């Protein structure tokens, strides 16, 4: 199985991303900064707040689904708020995370909950914005077994990526969700843009679940691309349980399809019966 985790940056590098996604060879895509248009919209909209102005694709759920016909998609919105069209019309948009699964896989269980806050339906509001977490149990007929794949997009803090009480609470909520979802000894992968630095309390909390940080194990020095200009170069992580057999893991420097690098895991996992349930 090939699993890819990537913060797609609202699709700002859409041409590059659209060329790469169908060719990436992925079976599972765990994507952060994904948009969905709940009403008819032009292809591009603009997000504005006190810190930034971002041009982004209006409907990445639809855009990516069109690139990957037959794939299954699960979108988890964090918030719904106003964006501006090129003619300055105000349109509603949803922002969150999404998972895509190749047609040959079976998604046999799933949970969408929140690592921080709850769905915000009345606008983007102040930082920190809500943060969803997704958990899936996926049957792979090639291996005749199931694996848990989970993702979240960690809290953004204008002060940086250090440990904070809010991030500690977020990590506890993710850990609680994961412990409640997976069974003892079940192969597990947790990935996403955690927005923390290596060695953080967040990572230590997940390691206490028995998960191995592949960024640390493989001594990955950088999870950002040339489009990211700040000095702190880590944000994205992938952790695996001992039942995952890592064949290859990399943070792709090329092609650049976002300001984040794609994390790509090729793996097998210890066999469980096809009828396995926790």
Coordinates of N, CA, C and O in Angstrom, one line a residue, residues 117-258:
X117 N -12.0 22.4 19.3 CA -13.2 23.1 19.0 C -14.3 22.2 18.4 O -14.3 21.0 18.6
X118 N -15.2 22.8 17.6 CA -16.3 22.2 16.9 C -16.5 22.9 15.7 O -16.0 24.1 15.5
X119 N -17.3 22.3 14.8 CA -17.6 23.0 13.5 C -18.1 24.4 13.7 O -19.0 24.6 14.4
X120 N -17.5 25.3 12.9 CA -17.8 26.7 13.0 C -18.6 27.1 11.8 O -18.0 27.2 10.7
X121 N -19.9 27.3 11.9 CA -20.8 27.5 10.7 C -21.0 28.9 10.4 O -21.6 29.2 9.3
X122 N -20.5 29.9 11.2 CA -20.9 31.3 11.0 C -19.7 32.2 10.7 O -19.7 33.3 11.0
X123 N -18.7 31.6 10.0 CA -17.5 32.4 9.6 C -16.3 31.8 10.2 O -16.3 30.9 11.0
X124 N -15.1 32.4 9.7 CA -13.8 31.8 10.1 C -13.5 32.2 11.6 O -13.0 31.3 12.3
X125 N -13.9 33.4 12.0 CA -13.6 33.7 13.4 C -12.2 33.8 13.7 O -11.3 33.7 12.9
X126 N -11.9 34.1 15.0 CA -10.5 34.3 15.5 C -9.7 33.0 15.5 O -10.3 31.9 15.6
X127 N -8.4 33.1 15.5 CA -7.5 31.9 15.8 C -7.7 31.6 17.2 O -7.9 32.5 18.1
X128 N -7.6 30.3 17.6 CA -7.4 29.2 16.7 C -8.7 28.7 16.1 O -9.7 28.6 16.8
X129 N -8.7 28.3 14.8 CA -9.9 27.8 14.2 C -10.1 26.3 14.6 O -9.1 25.7 15.0
X130 N -11.3 25.8 14.5 CA -11.5 24.3 14.8 C -10.6 23.4 13.9 O -10.2 23.8 12.8
X131 N -10.3 22.2 14.5 CA -9.4 21.3 13.8 C -10.0 19.9 13.8 O -10.1 19.3 14.9
X132 N -10.5 19.4 12.7 CA -11.1 18.0 12.7 C -10.0 17.0 12.7 O -8.8 17.2 12.3
X133 N -10.4 15.8 13.0 CA -9.5 14.6 12.9 C -10.4 13.5 12.2 O -11.6 13.4 12.5
X134 N -9.8 12.8 11.3 CA -10.4 11.7 10.6 C -9.7 10.4 10.9 O -8.5 10.3 10.9
X135 N -10.5 9.3 11.1 CA -10.0 8.0 11.3 C -10.7 7.0 10.4 O -12.0 7.0 10.4
X136 N -10.0 6.1 9.8 CA -10.6 5.1 8.9 C -10.0 3.7 9.1 O -8.8 3.6 9.5
X137 N -10.8 2.7 9.0 CA -10.4 1.4 8.9 C -10.5 0.9 7.4 O -11.6 1.0 6.9
X138 N -9.5 0.5 6.8 CA -9.4 0.3 5.4 C -9.0 -1.2 5.1 O -7.9 -1.6 5.6
X139 N -9.8 -1.9 4.3 CA -9.4 -3.3 3.9 C -8.7 -3.2 2.6 O -9.2 -2.6 1.6
X140 N -7.5 -3.8 2.5 CA -6.8 -3.9 1.3 C -6.8 -5.3 0.8 O -6.2 -6.2 1.4
X141 N -7.5 -5.6 -0.4 CA -7.6 -6.9 -0.8 C -6.3 -7.5 -1.3 O -6.1 -8.8 -1.4
X142 N -5.3 -6.7 -1.6 CA -4.0 -7.2 -2.1 C -3.4 -7.9 -0.9 O -2.7 -9.0 -1.1
X143 N -3.5 -7.3 0.3 CA -2.9 -7.9 1.5 C -3.8 -8.8 2.3 O -3.4 -9.5 3.2
X144 N -5.1 -8.7 1.9 CA -6.1 -9.5 2.7 C -6.2 -9.1 4.1 O -6.5 -9.9 5.0
X145 N -6.1 -7.8 4.4 CA -6.0 -7.3 5.8 C -6.5 -5.9 5.8 O -6.6 -5.2 4.8
X146 N -6.7 -5.4 7.1 CA -7.1 -4.0 7.3 C -6.1 -3.2 8.0 O -5.2 -3.8 8.8
X147 N -6.2 -1.9 7.8 CA -5.2 -1.0 8.5 C -6.1 0.2 8.9 O -7.0 0.6 8.3
X148 N -5.7 0.9 10.0 CA -6.2 2.1 10.4 C -5.4 3.3 9.9 O -4.2 3.3 10.1
X149 N -6.0 4.2 9.2 CA -5.3 5.4 8.7 C -6.0 6.6 9.3 O -7.2 6.7 9.1
X150 N -5.3 7.5 9.9 CA -5.8 8.7 10.6 C -5.0 9.9 10.2 O -3.8 9.8 9.9
X151 N -5.7 11.1 10.2 CA -5.0 12.3 10.0 C -5.7 13.5 10.7 O -6.9 13.4 11.1
X152 N -4.9 14.5 11.0 CA -5.4 15.8 11.4 C -4.5 16.9 11.0 O -3.3 16.6 10.6
X153 N -5.0 18.1 11.0 CA -4.2 19.3 10.7 C -4.1 20.1 12.0 O -5.1 20.6 12.5
X154 N -2.9 20.2 12.5 CA -2.8 20.8 13.9 C -3.0 22.3 13.9 O -2.9 23.0 12.9
X155 N -3.2 22.8 15.1 CA -3.5 24.2 15.4 C -2.4 25.1 14.8 O -1.2 24.8 15.0
X156 N -2.8 26.1 14.2 CA -1.9 27.2 13.8 C -1.8 28.2 14.9 O -2.8 28.6 15.5
X157 N -0.6 28.7 15.2 CA -0.4 29.7 16.3 C 0.6 30.8 15.7 O 1.7 30.4 15.3
X158 N 0.1 32.0 15.5 CA 1.0 33.1 15.0 C 2.3 33.2 15.8 O 3.3 33.7 15.2
X159 N 2.3 32.7 17.0 CA 3.6 32.8 17.8 C 4.6 31.8 17.5 O 5.7 31.8 17.9
X160 N 4.2 30.8 16.7 CA 5.2 29.7 16.3 C 4.6 28.3 16.5 O 3.4 28.1 16.8
X161 N 5.5 27.3 16.5 CA 5.2 25.9 16.5 C 5.6 25.2 17.8 O 5.7 24.0 17.9
X162 N 5.8 26.0 18.9 CA 6.2 25.5 20.1 C 5.1 24.8 20.9 O 3.9 24.9 20.5
X163 N 5.4 24.2 22.0 CA 4.4 23.5 22.8 C 3.5 24.6 23.5 O 4.0 25.6 24.0
X164 N 2.2 24.3 23.5 CA 1.3 25.2 24.2 C 0.2 24.4 24.9 O 0.0 23.2 24.5
X165 N -0.5 24.9 25.9 CA -1.6 24.1 26.5 C -2.7 23.7 25.4 O -3.2 22.6 25.5
X166 N -3.0 24.5 24.5 CA -4.0 24.2 23.4 C -3.5 23.0 22.6 O -4.3 22.1 22.3
X167 N -2.2 23.0 22.3 CA -1.7 21.9 21.5 C -1.6 20.6 22.3 O -1.8 19.5 21.8
X168 N -1.3 20.7 23.6 CA -1.4 19.5 24.5 C -2.8 18.9 24.5 O -2.9 17.7 24.5
X169 N -3.8 19.8 24.7 CA -5.2 19.3 24.7 C -5.5 18.7 23.4 O -6.2 17.6 23.3
X170 N -5.1 19.3 22.3 CA -5.3 18.7 21.0 C -4.8 17.3 20.8 O -5.4 16.4 20.3
X171 N -3.5 17.2 21.3 CA -2.9 15.8 21.2 C -3.6 14.8 22.0 O -3.8 13.7 21.6
X172 N -4.1 15.2 23.2 CA -4.9 14.3 24.0 C -6.2 13.8 23.3 O -6.6 12.7 23.3
X173 N -6.8 14.8 22.6 CA -8.1 14.5 21.9 C -7.8 13.5 20.7 O -8.6 12.6 20.5
X174 N -6.7 13.8 20.0 CA -6.4 12.8 18.9 C -6.0 11.5 19.5 O -6.5 10.4 19.0
X175 N -5.2 11.4 20.5 CA -4.9 10.1 21.2 C -6.1 9.4 21.7 O -6.2 8.2 21.5
X176 N -7.0 10.1 22.3 CA -8.2 9.5 22.8 C -9.0 8.9 21.7 O -9.6 7.8 21.8
X177 N -9.2 9.7 20.6 CA -9.9 9.2 19.4 C -9.3 7.9 18.8 O -10.0 7.0 18.5
X178 N -8.0 8.0 18.7 CA -7.3 6.8 18.1 C -7.4 5.6 19.0 O -7.6 4.5 18.5
X179 N -7.2 5.8 20.3 CA -7.3 4.6 21.2 C -8.7 4.0 21.3 O -8.9 2.8 21.4
X180 N -9.8 4.9 21.1 CA -11.1 4.4 21.1 C -11.5 3.7 19.8 O -12.4 2.9 19.7
X181 N -10.8 4.1 18.7 CA -11.1 3.6 17.4 C -10.4 2.3 17.0 O -11.0 1.3 16.5
X182 N -9.1 2.2 17.3 CA -8.4 1.0 16.9 C -8.4 0.0 17.9 O -8.6 0.2 19.1
X183 N -8.2 -1.2 17.5 CA -8.1 -2.4 18.4 C -6.6 -2.6 18.8 O -5.7 -2.2 18.1
X184 N -6.4 -3.3 19.9 CA -5.0 -3.6 20.3 C -4.3 -4.4 19.2 O -4.9 -5.4 18.7
X185 N -3.1 -4.0 18.8 CA -2.4 -4.7 17.8 C -2.8 -4.4 16.4 O -2.3 -5.1 15.5
X186 N -3.7 -3.5 16.2 CA -4.2 -3.2 14.8 C -3.2 -2.3 14.1 O -2.8 -1.3 14.7
X187 N -2.8 -2.6 12.9 CA -1.9 -1.8 12.1 C -2.4 -0.3 12.0 O -3.6 -0.2 11.6
X188 N -1.6 0.7 12.3 CA -2.1 2.0 12.4 C -1.1 3.0 11.8 O 0.1 2.9 12.1
X189 N -1.6 4.0 11.1 CA -0.8 5.1 10.5 C -1.5 6.4 10.9 O -2.7 6.6 10.7
X190 N -0.7 7.3 11.5 CA -1.3 8.7 11.8 C -0.4 9.7 11.1 O 0.8 9.7 11.2
X191 N -1.0 10.6 10.4 CA -0.3 11.5 9.5 C -1.0 12.9 9.5 O -2.1 13.1 10.0
X192 N -0.2 13.9 9.0 CA -0.8 15.2 8.8 C 0.2 16.3 9.0 O 1.4 16.1 9.3
X193 N -0.3 17.5 8.8 CA 0.4 18.7 9.1 C 0.1 19.0 10.6 O -0.9 19.6 10.9
X194 N 1.0 18.6 11.5 CA 0.7 18.8 12.9 C 1.1 20.2 13.4 O 0.7 20.6 14.5
X195 N 1.8 21.0 12.6 CA 2.2 22.3 13.0 C 3.0 22.4 14.3 O 2.8 23.3 15.1
X196 N 3.9 21.4 14.5 CA 4.8 21.4 15.7 C 6.2 21.1 15.2 O 6.4 20.7 14.1
X197 N 7.1 21.3 16.1 CA 8.6 21.1 15.8 C 8.9 19.7 16.3 O 8.3 19.1 17.1
X198 N 10.0 19.1 15.7 CA 10.5 17.8 16.2 C 10.7 17.8 17.7 O 11.2 18.7 18.3
X199 N 10.4 16.6 18.3 CA 10.6 16.5 19.7 C 9.6 17.1 20.6 O 9.7 17.2 21.8
X200 N 8.5 17.6 20.0 CA 7.4 18.3 20.7 C 6.7 17.4 21.6 O 6.7 16.1 21.5
X201 N 5.9 18.0 22.6 CA 5.1 17.2 23.4 C 4.0 16.4 22.7 O 3.6 15.3 23.0
X202 N 3.5 17.0 21.6 CA 2.5 16.3 20.7 C 3.1 15.0 20.2 O 2.4 14.0 20.3
X203 N 4.3 15.0 19.7 CA 4.9 13.8 19.2 C 5.2 12.8 20.3 O 5.0 11.6 20.1
X204 N 5.6 13.3 21.4 CA 5.9 12.4 22.6 C 4.6 11.7 23.0 O 4.6 10.5 23.4
X205 N 3.4 12.4 22.9 CA 2.2 11.8 23.3 C 1.8 10.7 22.4 O 1.3 9.6 22.8
X206 N 2.0 10.9 21.1 CA 1.7 9.8 20.2 C 2.7 8.7 20.3 O 2.3 7.5 20.1
X207 N 3.9 8.9 20.6 CA 4.9 7.9 20.8 C 4.5 7.0 22.0 O 4.8 5.8 22.0
X208 N 3.8 7.6 23.0 CA 3.3 6.8 24.1 C 2.2 5.8 23.7 O 1.9 4.9 24.5
X209 N 1.6 6.0 22.6 CA 0.7 5.1 22.0 C 1.3 3.9 21.3 O 0.7 3.0 20.8
X210 N 2.7 4.0 21.3 CA 3.4 2.9 20.6 C 3.7 3.2 19.1 O 4.1 2.4 18.3
X211 N 3.5 4.5 18.7 CA 3.7 4.9 17.3 C 5.1 5.5 17.1 O 5.6 6.2 17.9
X212 N 5.7 5.1 16.0 CA 7.1 5.5 15.7 C 7.0 6.7 14.7 O 6.3 6.7 13.7
X213 N 7.8 7.8 15.0 CA 7.8 9.0 14.2 C 8.8 8.7 13.1 O 10.0 8.7 13.2
X214 N 8.3 8.6 11.8 CA 9.1 8.3 10.7 C 10.0 9.5 10.3 O 11.1 9.3 9.7
X215 N 9.6 10.7 10.6 CA 10.4 11.9 10.3 C 11.7 11.8 11.1 O 12.8 12.1 10.6
X216 N 11.6 11.4 12.4 CA 12.7 11.3 13.3 C 13.6 10.1 12.9 O 14.8 10.2 12.7
X217 N 12.9 8.9 12.6 CA 13.6 7.7 12.3 C 14.5 7.9 11.0 O 15.6 7.4 11.0
X218 N 13.9 8.5 10.0 CA 14.5 8.7 8.8 C 15.3 10.0 8.7 O 15.8 10.3 7.6
X219 N 15.4 10.7 9.8 CA 16.2 11.9 9.9 C 15.9 12.9 8.7 O 16.8 13.5 8.0
X220 N 14.6 13.1 8.5 CA 14.1 14.0 7.5 C 14.4 15.5 7.9 O 13.9 15.9 8.9
X221 N 15.2 16.2 7.2 CA 15.6 17.6 7.6 C 14.6 18.7 7.3 O 14.8 19.8 7.8
X222 N 13.7 18.4 6.4 CA 12.8 19.5 5.9 C 11.5 18.9 5.3 O 11.6 18.0 4.5
X223 N 10.4 19.4 5.8 CA 9.1 19.0 5.2 C 8.5 20.2 4.4 O 7.3 20.1 4.1
X224 N 9.2 21.2 4.1 CA 8.7 22.3 3.4 C 9.4 22.4 2.0 O 10.5 21.9 1.8
X225 N 8.8 23.2 1.1 CA 9.4 23.4 -0.2 C 9.9 24.8 -0.3 O 9.8 25.6 0.6
X226 N 10.4 25.2 -1.5 CA 11.0 26.5 -1.7 C 9.9 27.6 -1.6 O 10.3 28.8 -1.5
X227 N 8.7 27.3 -1.7 CA 7.6 28.2 -1.6 C 7.4 28.7 -0.2 O 6.6 29.7 0.0
X228 N 8.0 28.0 0.8 CA 7.8 28.4 2.2 C 9.1 29.2 2.6 O 10.2 28.6 2.5
X229 N 9.0 30.4 3.1 CA 10.2 31.3 3.3 C 10.6 31.4 4.7 O 11.6 32.0 5.0
X230 N 9.9 30.8 5.7 CA 10.3 30.9 7.1 C 11.3 29.9 7.5 O 11.6 28.9 6.8
X231 N 12.0 30.2 8.6 CA 13.2 29.4 9.0 C 12.8 28.0 9.5 O 13.6 27.0 9.3
X232 N 11.7 27.8 10.2 CA 11.3 26.5 10.8 C 10.8 25.7 9.7 O 9.8 26.0 9.1
X233 N 11.5 24.5 9.4 CA 11.3 23.8 8.2 C 10.5 22.5 8.4 O 10.3 21.7 7.5
X234 N 10.0 22.2 9.7 CA 9.2 21.0 9.9 C 7.8 21.4 10.3 O 7.6 22.4 11.0
X235 N 6.8 20.7 9.8 CA 5.4 20.8 10.1 C 4.7 19.5 10.0 O 3.7 19.2 10.7
X236 N 5.2 18.6 9.1 CA 4.4 17.5 8.6 C 5.0 16.2 9.2 O 6.3 16.1 9.3
X237 N 4.2 15.2 9.6 CA 4.7 14.0 10.3 C 3.8 12.8 9.8 O 2.7 12.9 9.4
X238 N 4.5 11.7 10.0 CA 3.8 10.4 9.8 C 4.3 9.4 10.8 O 5.6 9.3 11.0
X239 N 3.4 8.8 11.6 CA 3.8 7.9 12.6 C 3.1 6.5 12.3 O 2.0 6.5 11.8
X240 N 3.8 5.4 12.7 CA 3.3 4.1 12.4 C 3.4 3.2 13.6 O 4.3 3.4 14.4
X241 N 2.5 2.3 13.7 CA 2.5 1.3 14.8 C 3.5 0.2 14.4 O 3.9 0.0 13.2
X242 N 3.9 -0.7 15.4 CA 4.9 -1.8 15.0 C 4.4 -2.8 14.0 O 5.2 -3.5 13.4
X243 N 3.1 -2.8 13.8 CA 2.5 -3.8 12.8 C 2.7 -3.3 11.4 O 2.5 -4.1 10.4
X244 N 3.1 -2.1 11.2 CA 3.4 -1.5 9.8 C 4.8 -1.9 9.5 O 5.8 -1.6 10.2
X245 N 5.0 -2.5 8.3 CA 6.3 -2.8 7.8 C 6.7 -1.8 6.7 O 6.1 -1.8 5.6
X246 N 7.6 -0.9 7.0 CA 7.9 0.2 6.2 C 8.9 -0.3 5.1 O 10.0 -0.8 5.4
X247 N 8.4 -0.2 3.8 CA 9.3 -0.5 2.7 C 10.1 0.7 2.2 O 11.3 0.6 1.8
X248 N 9.4 1.8 2.2 CA 10.1 3.1 1.8 C 9.3 4.2 2.4 O 8.1 4.2 2.5
X249 N 10.1 5.3 2.8 CA 9.4 6.5 3.3 C 10.3 7.7 2.8 O 11.5 7.7 2.9
X250 N 9.6 8.7 2.3 CA 10.3 9.9 1.9 C 9.4 11.2 2.0 O 8.2 11.1 1.9
X251 N 10.1 12.3 2.2 CA 9.4 13.6 2.0 C 9.9 14.2 0.7 O 11.1 14.6 0.6
X252 N 9.0 14.2 -0.3 CA 9.4 14.5 -1.6 C 9.9 16.0 -1.8 O 9.1 16.9 -1.5
X253 N 11.1 16.2 -2.3 CA 11.5 17.5 -2.6 C 11.0 18.0 -3.9 O 10.8 19.2 -4.2
X254 N 10.8 17.0 -4.8 CA 10.3 17.3 -6.2 C 9.2 16.3 -6.5 O 9.3 15.1 -6.2
X255 N 8.2 16.6 -7.3 CA 7.9 18.0 -7.7 C 7.3 18.8 -6.6 O 6.8 18.3 -5.6
X256 N 7.4 20.1 -6.7 CA 6.8 21.0 -5.7 C 5.4 21.3 -6.1 O 5.1 22.0 -7.1
X257 N 4.5 20.8 -5.3 CA 3.0 20.9 -5.6 C 2.3 21.7 -4.5 O 1.1 21.8 -4.5
X258 N 3.1 22.2 -3.5 CA 2.6 22.9 -2.4 C 3.7 23.6 -1.7 O 4.9 23.5 -2.2

